[in-house]
Every structure is written in structure tokens, then in C-alpha cells.
Amino acid sequence: MNAGLWADTLSRSCAAGTPLLLGTLGEICAERAGVLNLGVEGMMAVGAVAGFGTAAATGSPWLGLAAAAAAGAALSVVHAVVTVALKANQIVSGIALTMLGLGLSGVWGRSYVGTPLAARFGACQLPLLGDIPLLGPAFFRQDPVFYLALLLTAAISFLLWRTRWGITVRSVGENPLAADAAGVDVARVRFLCVAAGGTLAGLAGGYLSLVYIPSWIEGMTAGRGWIVIALTIFAGWDPRRAVLGALLFGGIDAAQYLFQAWVPPNFLKMLPYLATILALLAGRRTAHGEHSAPVALGLPYRKGER
Amino acid sequence: MPRLGFVPCEHLATPRRAAAVTLAALAAGVLLASVSFAFMGVNPVSALTRIFAGSFGSLYGWGETVTKAIPLALAGTGLCLAFQGRMWNIGAEGQLLCGAVAATGLALAAPDALPAWLMIPLLFLAGFAGGAACGAVPGWLKARFRVNEVISSLMLNYICAELVQYLVYGPWKGRQQFGFPYTNNFSAAATLPVLGATRIHWPTMVLAALLAPAAHWLLTRTKMGFEIRVMGGNPVAARYAGMDPRRTAVLVMALSGGLAGLAGTGEVAGIHHHLTYPWSISSGYGYSAIIVAWVARLDPLLVLPAALFFGGILVGGDAIQTSMHLPGSAINLFNGIILMCLIAGEFFLRYRPRWRAEAGA
């Protein structure tokens, strides 16, 4: 393989990995506070359609991105109300949220099918770095959302481990009873973390319809929301590791183009899903200590009850 | 000022109250769905009227409703078993497709001379085996490696759909099908009989009607059912009692998948008579069955009326799709709203609203 093809594949891996990274960051936020949100697929779908619709109507991809984030957040609030306030089963609520999001996006987007998107993000080449052979084209000539995702990774990592805020969030996920006793409003923290997660999932969806496949196709999330949940486990609930996982899975996506000549396309399309199951296996084996699941993950907290 | 508060009341969860809460949640779901229809510019009253007229308003409608209720009842019964054991099987869609693939494989391979009385039971056995194999994988991964079964079973849905597409476009593509991605048609002996002028393939219907009470009996009257329920309620206690929760986990997932596989057999042998696109074989039955199981409160006996209701919703959904220009995903929206209302309603099984005086007043 020549250098051009390598650079191209790497670049494609970064682009395919960006929505996975954004979604995983969001799920890390929610799960670190103890709320499992299986509705990522639905929030991404709604983000994708809201982003596309807004960008098409206003001509501004940035407004589209903002709308995508808002739509993801709005849908996640449903999950927060049902699981945090009404203490319902988080697994079933997440599945319902996925159905809701996929249905809503399909109905909402029916008039966008087949419309090309004029308002797009251009690639922005970073000075000097973009000229590095091989790595330059792959990492430093991407769209602005790619850089935003990296910035958000650093910010969330910092917030979770280096600030008082982060300690509060993690304590709510590990031991809500103790956090409650220390005067933390558990329900409020969980609510905000689920909403932050929804915002990021919405951004991930917006990336799909504004950058990755600049159009609206029903079902364009194609299971990425579920891959995100597996990547969260694979990453050991750590944003830095999420970058590696997203790049790896972006690579699997991009590798499909390389092997088209030798393997039937349907088997290539199975690859990300098979790899997701393998990632779950790998995640289980490497998760220890700081990288194990938050203890209270999935458990509703009932104040004053045990 | 008195303030509305909620008092925990576990003893409130009587069957009568559960039924009342479920019906109220369903009503709230239909109401919310109507509001969202209105937002889409569709008159909710006429949409709902058309849904119910399309599904329950005529003999033809009833026939279609029962036809769609069959796979929902079979898959829903299986999901009750899995969910009772707290195995979150979200893979009924893939298990159904796997059953359809296995049945098709047998139908294509078996000699035409085989009589129907032998062929049809064999087809169902093959479908059960295919679905069970597909369900056992996430069960085993969970039992052996503690891999999250929600995600692994869901991933298998996508994998099975790709497998079906590979088969119908590739090695199994039929010769007499004018280039369509269909397998050859099943022989007459491998085709399920239907009731009169309807599409109701009655052997599958009978199977669904018998297996739901059988599953109820399994859960409530047998040692295995007891183990499933204990595993779901308290896995630690199950281990102390000398049970093997790992074995039960694999078994319950295989059973659950096998029932979905039977539904797959019914779809290919009873309706299409060949294997084709995955989305034609199943219009999301595996996902709708989750709601069927939940409406039935995980009791297989109640799955039958619940399946009939949601079969009607699917038929009605098709009716408004064509007449009111709604996309197929409108039914997803409807299902999502209903499921969300159902689990939100469970709050009122455990808590009772009560007016409280403001603190210090």
C-alpha cells in the first residue's frame, strides 16, 4: 500500500471515529453519574435530523450543529425524568428512548430525504502541522468538529478528575447514599449529567448528517449509538481511552473500503458489529480500579430508602 | 400551602391496580401519540379512527391483525421468559431472522417428495434451533464473560440482517425469481396452510396459542421457572440455594431465541414462501415484541391479548402510512411513546400521591 492510501484511510478513520467519540463522551458523563442511557441511537438520530433541517433552512452548519445538540439534550431529558424522577428501569427506558428517537427522526425527516446539503463545514488545515507527511493529512486537515471533539475530550477529562464538580459527579455514580449524606442533590446531578450526555449524543448525530454523510437518510445512525455504549465499557469510562476506542472503530469502518475487492460487502458491513462484541469482551478483561464500572450504575436512587 | 408528595407503598402493586395503571398508561400513550400526530400536521382523530378501522373494523382487518399478532405473540412469549430472568434480550429481531434462515435452509435442501405432515414440524424445529442458537450466543457471553447482553444481542440483529441479505443476493438467490433477491419458492409441502381467504397461517397461530400458556406453566409451576424467577429477583440467593445461574441464563436465552425463531419460520413458510430482504421478513416484530412483553407485565398468558392489540397497531400503521403519507417509522414513534408511558406509570405502582403540609407549617 502506498503512503497516499494510508493517509486516506487514516483520515477516513478519524472522520468515522468522531461521532463515536462524541457519543462515547456523552455516555461517560451519564454513566459516571450512575445513569445508564441506552437511548444513544435515538438521540443521535434526532440530532442528525435536527442538524440537517436547521442547516438546510438557515444555511449555517454551525446553527445546524447547535440544533443537533439541543435536540439530543431535549430527548435525553425524557430519559432523565423517567429514570431519575420516576425511578423507572433504566434499561427499558433507554430502549424506549431509542424507538422514540428513531421514530421521531423518521417522521421529522421525511421531507429531507434526497435533499443535498449545501451548507457544509469545510476542512480546515492547521498551519505547519498539516504539511507533515502521512499524519498531516490524517489529523490536521479535518473539519472543525473533529477538533471540537478533541477539545471536549480534554475538557471532560479535566472536569471529571481535576475539579470539585467531577468529584461530585463521580461520587453520585459510585455511592449516591454517601453523596446525599454529604449534601449533594443526587437527582439534580444525575439530571444534568444525562442532559450533558444527550447534548453530546446530539452533536454526534449532527456530525453524521452535516459532515460525515452530508444528507439525511432514514436509519443513517446504523447502530452507532449501540457501538458507543460498548465503547464506553471498552474505554473503562475514561475520556482519554475513548479517543483510542473511537479511532479503532473508525478504522474498522474505513477498512471496509480497503477490502471491498476480496470480501463480500455484507460480511464487511458485519465487521463493526462483530468488533463491538469483541470490544465488550476486551473491556471486561481490562476494567479494573479506576476503569471499572461506577458501582451505582443502573440503580435508581431513592432518597430516604435503602 | 400543602404540597404534593409521594409515599412509597410497595403493597399497592396488586393485580387489579397493575391492570388499572397499565390501562391508564396505554391511554396516556395514545393521547401523547395523538398530540405528536397533530404536530406533524395529521388530524389525530382521523388518524386514530383509521388505525382502528384498518385493524379491527372489518373481517379483512381482523385477518391481517391476527396474522401480525402471530410473530408478536411467539417472540413476546420468549421475551417474557428472558425478562423474568433479568436477561435483557433485545435480539428477538435477529433471532427471528435466524429462525427464518434455518427454516429456509431446510426447505431448500429437503427433497420435494417429503410429505407435509413431516416437513412442517421439521421446519418449525429448524426455526426453533436457528433462533435458539442465535439467542444462546449472548446468553453464553453473559454467563461466561459477563458481556452485556443488551448490546451483544442487539449487535446480532444487525449481523443477522446482513447475513440474510448476503444469502438472498448471493448463494441462495433463486433461479426463477427474475433477478429479485428472493430464494427459490418453498415446495408445496413446505408451505403452511392458511385459513380461508386470509393470510393467517394457522399452524403457527396454534403454536403461539399453545406455547404462551405453556410458558406461563413453565414459569409458575416448574423448578426451572422458579430458577428463572429467582435469578431475576436475586442472583446471589440463587447461587446460595445451589442453583447454577449461568446454566439458567444460557437456557433461558436459547428458549427465548427459539420462540422468536418459530415466528421466523411462520413468516417464511406461511407468508412469503421464500427468504427475501430482512425488512420484508420482519417489520420490526422483534422490537415491538419488547412492548408486547412489557404490556403483558411479563406474564405469557397476557401476551396473547397484548399481541393482538399491537398486531392491530401495526396493521393500522400500514393503513395510515398509505392513506396519510406517513413514513414507516411513525410506528416506531408510537411504540416508543407507549413503552415510555408504561414504565413511567410503574412509579404509581410503588408510590402513592399524598398532600403533605409544608415543613414547619
Short mmCIF file of C-alpha atoms in Angstrom, two decimals, chain A residues 1-297:
data_model
loop_
_atom_site.label_atom_id
_atom_site.label_comp_id
_atom_site.label_asym_id
_atom_site.label_seq_id
_atom_site.Cartn_x
_atom_site.Cartn_y
_atom_site.Cartn_z
CA MET A 1 0.00 0.00 0.00
CA ASN A 2 1.32 3.45 -0.83
CA ALA A 3 1.53 6.39 1.54
CA GLY A 4 -1.40 8.21 -0.06
CA LEU A 5 -3.74 5.32 0.59
CA TRP A 6 -2.53 5.05 4.19
CA ALA A 7 -3.08 8.73 4.78
CA ASP A 8 -6.50 8.49 3.18
CA THR A 9 -7.51 5.53 5.36
CA LEU A 10 -6.24 7.25 8.50
CA SER A 11 -8.13 10.40 7.61
CA ARG A 12 -11.29 8.42 6.99
CA SER A 13 -10.81 6.64 10.33
CA CYS A 14 -10.69 9.98 12.11
CA ALA A 15 -13.85 11.15 10.39
CA ALA A 16 -15.69 7.88 11.12
CA GLY A 17 -14.42 7.93 14.69
CA THR A 18 -15.55 11.48 15.51
CA PRO A 19 -19.27 10.72 16.03
CA LEU A 20 -18.30 7.65 18.06
CA LEU A 21 -16.00 9.77 20.23
CA LEU A 22 -18.66 12.44 20.80
CA GLY A 23 -21.28 9.85 21.68
CA THR A 24 -18.93 7.97 24.00
CA LEU A 25 -18.00 11.18 25.83
CA GLY A 26 -21.70 11.77 26.42
CA GLU A 27 -22.34 8.27 27.68
CA ILE A 28 -19.33 8.58 30.00
CA CYS A 29 -20.91 11.73 31.51
CA ALA A 30 -24.21 9.98 32.17
CA GLU A 31 -22.75 6.70 33.38
CA ARG A 32 -20.17 8.32 35.68
CA ALA A 33 -23.17 9.81 37.49
CA GLY A 34 -24.75 6.35 37.68
CA VAL A 35 -27.33 6.58 34.88
CA LEU A 36 -27.21 4.05 32.06
CA ASN A 37 -28.69 5.63 28.94
CA LEU A 38 -29.27 3.07 26.21
CA GLY A 39 -31.05 5.70 24.10
CA VAL A 40 -27.91 6.98 22.35
CA GLU A 41 -29.04 5.61 18.98
CA GLY A 42 -32.30 7.55 19.27
CA MET A 43 -30.65 10.77 20.48
CA MET A 44 -28.14 10.57 17.63
CA ALA A 45 -30.91 10.09 15.07
CA VAL A 46 -32.82 13.09 16.37
CA GLY A 47 -29.62 15.14 16.45
CA ALA A 48 -28.89 14.17 12.87
CA VAL A 49 -32.29 15.23 11.56
CA ALA A 50 -32.42 18.44 13.61
CA GLY A 51 -28.92 19.37 12.47
CA PHE A 52 -29.69 18.68 8.84
CA GLY A 53 -33.01 20.50 8.90
CA THR A 54 -31.59 23.58 10.60
CA ALA A 55 -28.51 23.77 8.40
CA ALA A 56 -30.66 23.36 5.28
CA ALA A 57 -33.06 26.09 6.42
CA THR A 58 -30.52 28.63 7.69
CA GLY A 59 -27.52 27.84 5.51
CA SER A 60 -25.31 27.72 8.55
CA PRO A 61 -23.70 24.42 9.53
CA TRP A 62 -22.85 25.88 12.95
CA LEU A 63 -26.51 26.60 13.68
CA GLY A 64 -27.23 23.08 12.50
CA LEU A 65 -24.72 21.69 14.95
CA ALA A 66 -26.26 23.73 17.78
CA ALA A 67 -29.74 22.47 16.88
CA ALA A 68 -28.44 18.89 16.84
CA ALA A 69 -27.02 19.32 20.35
CA ALA A 70 -30.27 20.88 21.60
CA ALA A 71 -32.38 18.11 20.10
CA GLY A 72 -30.24 15.39 21.69
CA ALA A 73 -30.45 17.18 25.03
CA ALA A 74 -34.23 17.57 24.78
CA LEU A 75 -34.73 13.86 24.15
CA SER A 76 -32.36 12.88 26.96
CA VAL A 77 -34.48 14.90 29.39
CA VAL A 78 -37.28 12.38 28.80
CA HIS A 79 -34.93 9.62 29.98
CA ALA A 80 -33.85 11.75 32.95
CA VAL A 81 -37.44 12.40 34.05
CA VAL A 82 -38.45 8.76 33.73
CA THR A 83 -35.38 7.22 35.34
CA VAL A 84 -34.27 9.86 37.86
CA ALA A 85 -37.54 11.42 38.96
CA LEU A 86 -39.84 8.42 38.42
CA LYS A 87 -37.09 5.86 39.22
CA ALA A 88 -38.05 3.60 36.33
CA ASN A 89 -35.94 0.80 34.90
CA GLN A 90 -33.05 2.45 33.04
CA ILE A 91 -32.63 -0.36 30.52
CA VAL A 92 -36.25 -0.32 29.35
CA SER A 93 -36.38 3.48 29.32
CA GLY A 94 -33.27 3.58 27.14
CA ILE A 95 -34.77 1.16 24.66
CA ALA A 96 -37.99 3.17 24.59
CA LEU A 97 -35.92 6.31 24.01
CA THR A 98 -34.23 4.68 21.02
CA MET A 99 -37.59 3.75 19.48
CA LEU A 100 -38.86 7.25 20.19
CA GLY A 101 -35.81 8.90 18.63
CA LEU A 102 -35.73 6.68 15.55
CA GLY A 103 -39.46 7.18 15.01
CA LEU A 104 -39.32 10.93 15.57
CA SER A 105 -36.37 11.35 13.22
CA GLY A 106 -38.05 9.29 10.51
CA VAL A 107 -41.26 11.31 10.67
CA TRP A 108 -39.48 14.64 11.02
CA GLY A 109 -37.01 13.92 8.22
CA ARG A 110 -39.40 12.54 5.63
CA SER A 111 -39.29 15.78 3.61
CA TYR A 112 -35.46 15.94 3.73
CA VAL A 113 -34.89 12.56 2.06
CA GLY A 114 -32.83 13.01 -1.08
CA THR A 115 -32.06 16.71 -0.48
CA PRO A 116 -28.37 17.53 -0.81
CA LEU A 117 -26.91 19.79 1.86
CA ALA A 118 -25.33 22.99 0.55
CA ALA A 119 -24.21 24.34 3.93
CA ARG A 120 -21.23 22.23 4.95
CA PHE A 121 -18.20 22.50 7.12
CA GLY A 122 -15.01 22.89 5.09
CA ALA A 123 -11.80 21.17 6.07
CA CYS A 124 -9.52 23.49 7.94
CA GLN A 125 -5.85 22.83 7.60
CA LEU A 126 -3.78 23.67 10.63
CA PRO A 127 -0.65 25.67 9.69
CA LEU A 128 2.62 23.70 9.50
CA LEU A 129 1.15 20.58 11.16
CA GLY A 130 -0.98 19.94 8.09
CA ASP A 131 2.17 19.59 5.99
CA ILE A 132 3.61 16.67 7.98
CA PRO A 133 3.67 13.67 5.66
CA LEU A 134 1.12 10.94 6.41
CA LEU A 135 -0.04 12.35 9.76
CA GLY A 136 -0.67 15.85 8.42
CA PRO A 137 -3.48 14.97 6.02
CA ALA A 138 -4.96 12.50 8.51
CA PHE A 139 -5.06 14.52 11.69
CA PHE A 140 -4.56 18.17 10.83
CA ARG A 141 -6.70 18.74 7.76
CA GLN A 142 -10.01 17.74 9.26
CA ASP A 143 -13.30 19.57 9.70
CA PRO A 144 -13.70 21.86 12.73
CA VAL A 145 -15.98 19.42 14.57
CA PHE A 146 -13.14 16.91 14.73
CA TYR A 147 -11.04 19.44 16.64
CA LEU A 148 -14.04 20.35 18.79
CA ALA A 149 -14.41 16.69 19.76
CA LEU A 150 -10.77 16.55 20.83
CA LEU A 151 -11.15 19.75 22.84
CA LEU A 152 -14.24 18.35 24.52
CA THR A 153 -12.33 15.17 25.40
CA ALA A 154 -9.68 17.21 27.19
CA ALA A 155 -12.29 19.39 28.89
CA ILE A 156 -14.41 16.49 30.15
CA SER A 157 -11.34 14.58 31.28
CA PHE A 158 -10.20 17.65 33.23
CA LEU A 159 -13.66 18.29 34.68
CA LEU A 160 -14.13 14.72 35.85
CA TRP A 161 -10.77 14.22 37.52
CA ARG A 162 -9.41 17.63 38.38
CA THR A 163 -12.37 19.62 39.66
CA ARG A 164 -14.72 19.58 42.60
CA TRP A 165 -17.55 19.19 40.11
CA GLY A 166 -16.01 15.99 38.82
CA ILE A 167 -15.64 14.51 42.28
CA THR A 168 -19.31 15.26 42.96
CA VAL A 169 -20.39 13.59 39.71
CA ARG A 170 -18.29 10.50 40.29
CA SER A 171 -19.38 10.17 43.92
CA VAL A 172 -23.01 10.23 42.78
CA GLY A 173 -22.21 7.34 40.45
CA GLU A 174 -20.23 5.37 42.99
CA ASN A 175 -22.15 5.91 46.20
CA PRO A 176 -25.24 8.11 45.94
CA LEU A 177 -26.16 7.49 49.57
CA ALA A 178 -22.84 8.91 50.80
CA ALA A 179 -23.07 11.78 48.32
CA ASP A 180 -26.57 12.52 49.56
CA ALA A 181 -25.37 12.48 53.16
CA ALA A 182 -22.64 14.95 52.18
CA GLY A 183 -25.31 17.35 50.99
CA VAL A 184 -25.21 16.63 47.25
CA ASP A 185 -28.51 16.83 45.39
CA VAL A 186 -28.21 13.41 43.70
CA ALA A 187 -31.23 13.83 41.46
CA ARG A 188 -30.03 17.22 40.20
CA VAL A 189 -26.52 15.97 39.39
CA ARG A 190 -27.89 12.94 37.58
CA PHE A 191 -30.36 15.07 35.65
CA LEU A 192 -27.61 17.44 34.47
CA CYS A 193 -25.25 14.61 33.55
CA VAL A 194 -27.91 12.83 31.49
CA ALA A 195 -28.68 16.11 29.72
CA ALA A 196 -24.96 16.70 29.05
CA GLY A 197 -24.78 13.19 27.64
CA GLY A 198 -27.77 13.91 25.40
CA THR A 199 -26.15 17.12 24.17
CA LEU A 200 -23.04 15.21 23.12
CA ALA A 201 -25.07 12.40 21.50
CA GLY A 202 -26.97 15.08 19.57
CA LEU A 203 -23.66 16.56 18.41
CA ALA A 204 -22.59 13.09 17.29
CA GLY A 205 -25.76 12.82 15.22
CA GLY A 206 -25.21 16.29 13.82
CA TYR A 207 -21.72 15.28 12.74
CA LEU A 208 -23.21 12.37 10.79
CA SER A 209 -25.70 14.42 8.80
CA LEU A 210 -23.62 17.62 8.45
CA VAL A 211 -20.11 16.27 7.89
CA TYR A 212 -19.80 12.53 7.51
CA ILE A 213 -22.69 11.81 5.13
CA PRO A 214 -23.94 15.35 4.35
CA SER A 215 -27.54 14.36 3.72
CA TRP A 216 -30.48 12.81 5.57
CA ILE A 217 -31.09 9.10 5.17
CA GLU A 218 -33.52 7.29 7.46
CA GLY A 219 -31.62 4.94 9.74
CA MET A 220 -28.31 6.66 8.99
CA THR A 221 -27.12 6.12 12.57
CA ALA A 222 -26.87 2.40 11.64
CA GLY A 223 -26.24 1.08 15.14
CA ARG A 224 -23.53 3.62 16.01
CA GLY A 225 -25.41 4.51 19.18
CA TRP A 226 -25.05 0.95 20.41
CA ILE A 227 -21.40 0.83 19.43
CA VAL A 228 -20.98 3.94 21.58
CA ILE A 229 -22.34 2.11 24.62
CA ALA A 230 -19.92 -0.75 24.05
CA LEU A 231 -17.08 1.74 23.56
CA THR A 232 -17.91 3.31 26.93
CA ILE A 233 -17.24 -0.03 28.60
CA PHE A 234 -14.22 -0.63 26.35
CA ALA A 235 -12.84 2.78 27.38
CA GLY A 236 -13.28 1.99 31.06
CA TRP A 237 -15.40 5.18 31.48
CA ASP A 238 -12.31 7.25 30.69
CA PRO A 239 -12.48 10.00 28.00
CA ARG A 240 -8.82 9.58 27.05
CA ARG A 241 -9.26 5.90 26.34
CA ALA A 242 -12.43 6.75 24.43
CA VAL A 243 -10.26 8.50 21.83
CA LEU A 244 -8.38 5.26 21.20
CA GLY A 245 -11.57 3.23 21.00
CA ALA A 246 -13.20 5.68 18.60
CA LEU A 247 -10.12 5.73 16.35
CA LEU A 248 -10.01 1.92 16.37
CA PHE A 249 -13.68 1.66 15.42
CA GLY A 250 -13.33 4.47 12.91
CA GLY A 251 -10.50 2.39 11.45
CA ILE A 252 -12.76 -0.66 11.17
CA ASP A 253 -15.30 1.50 9.34
CA ALA A 254 -12.63 2.83 6.98
CA ALA A 255 -11.05 -0.58 6.45
CA GLN A 256 -14.26 -1.70 4.72
CA TYR A 257 -13.21 0.28 1.65
CA LEU A 258 -9.81 -1.42 1.56
CA PHE A 259 -11.13 -4.98 1.44
CA GLN A 260 -14.10 -4.45 -0.88
CA ALA A 261 -12.37 -6.32 -3.69
CA TRP A 262 -11.84 -9.51 -1.69
CA VAL A 263 -14.71 -9.92 0.76
CA PRO A 264 -18.48 -9.80 0.05
CA PRO A 265 -19.80 -6.39 1.18
CA ASN A 266 -22.34 -7.88 3.58
CA PHE A 267 -19.58 -9.52 5.60
CA LEU A 268 -17.65 -6.24 5.67
CA LYS A 269 -20.76 -4.47 6.99
CA MET A 270 -20.95 -7.03 9.81
CA LEU A 271 -17.44 -6.09 10.95
CA PRO A 272 -18.25 -3.10 13.21
CA TYR A 273 -20.98 -5.10 14.96
CA LEU A 274 -18.77 -8.15 15.47
CA ALA A 275 -15.97 -5.88 16.66
CA THR A 276 -18.40 -4.31 19.16
CA ILE A 277 -19.00 -7.69 20.79
CA LEU A 278 -15.23 -8.26 20.86
CA ALA A 279 -14.73 -4.79 22.38
CA LEU A 280 -17.14 -5.72 25.17
CA LEU A 281 -15.08 -8.83 25.85
CA ALA A 282 -11.86 -6.83 25.86
CA GLY A 283 -13.38 -4.11 28.03
CA ARG A 284 -14.43 -6.64 30.64
CA ARG A 285 -10.92 -8.02 30.87
CA THR A 286 -9.11 -4.74 31.21
CA ALA A 287 -11.50 -2.89 33.51
CA HIS A 288 -10.06 -2.63 36.99
CA GLY A 289 -9.93 0.02 39.68
CA GLU A 290 -10.44 3.45 38.22
CA HIS A 291 -11.61 1.85 34.97
CA SER A 292 -14.29 -0.40 36.38
CA ALA A 293 -17.99 0.40 36.11
CA PRO A 294 -19.41 3.00 38.51
CA VAL A 295 -20.82 0.96 41.41
CA ALA A 296 -24.29 2.52 41.35
CA LEU A 297 -24.61 2.34 37.55
#
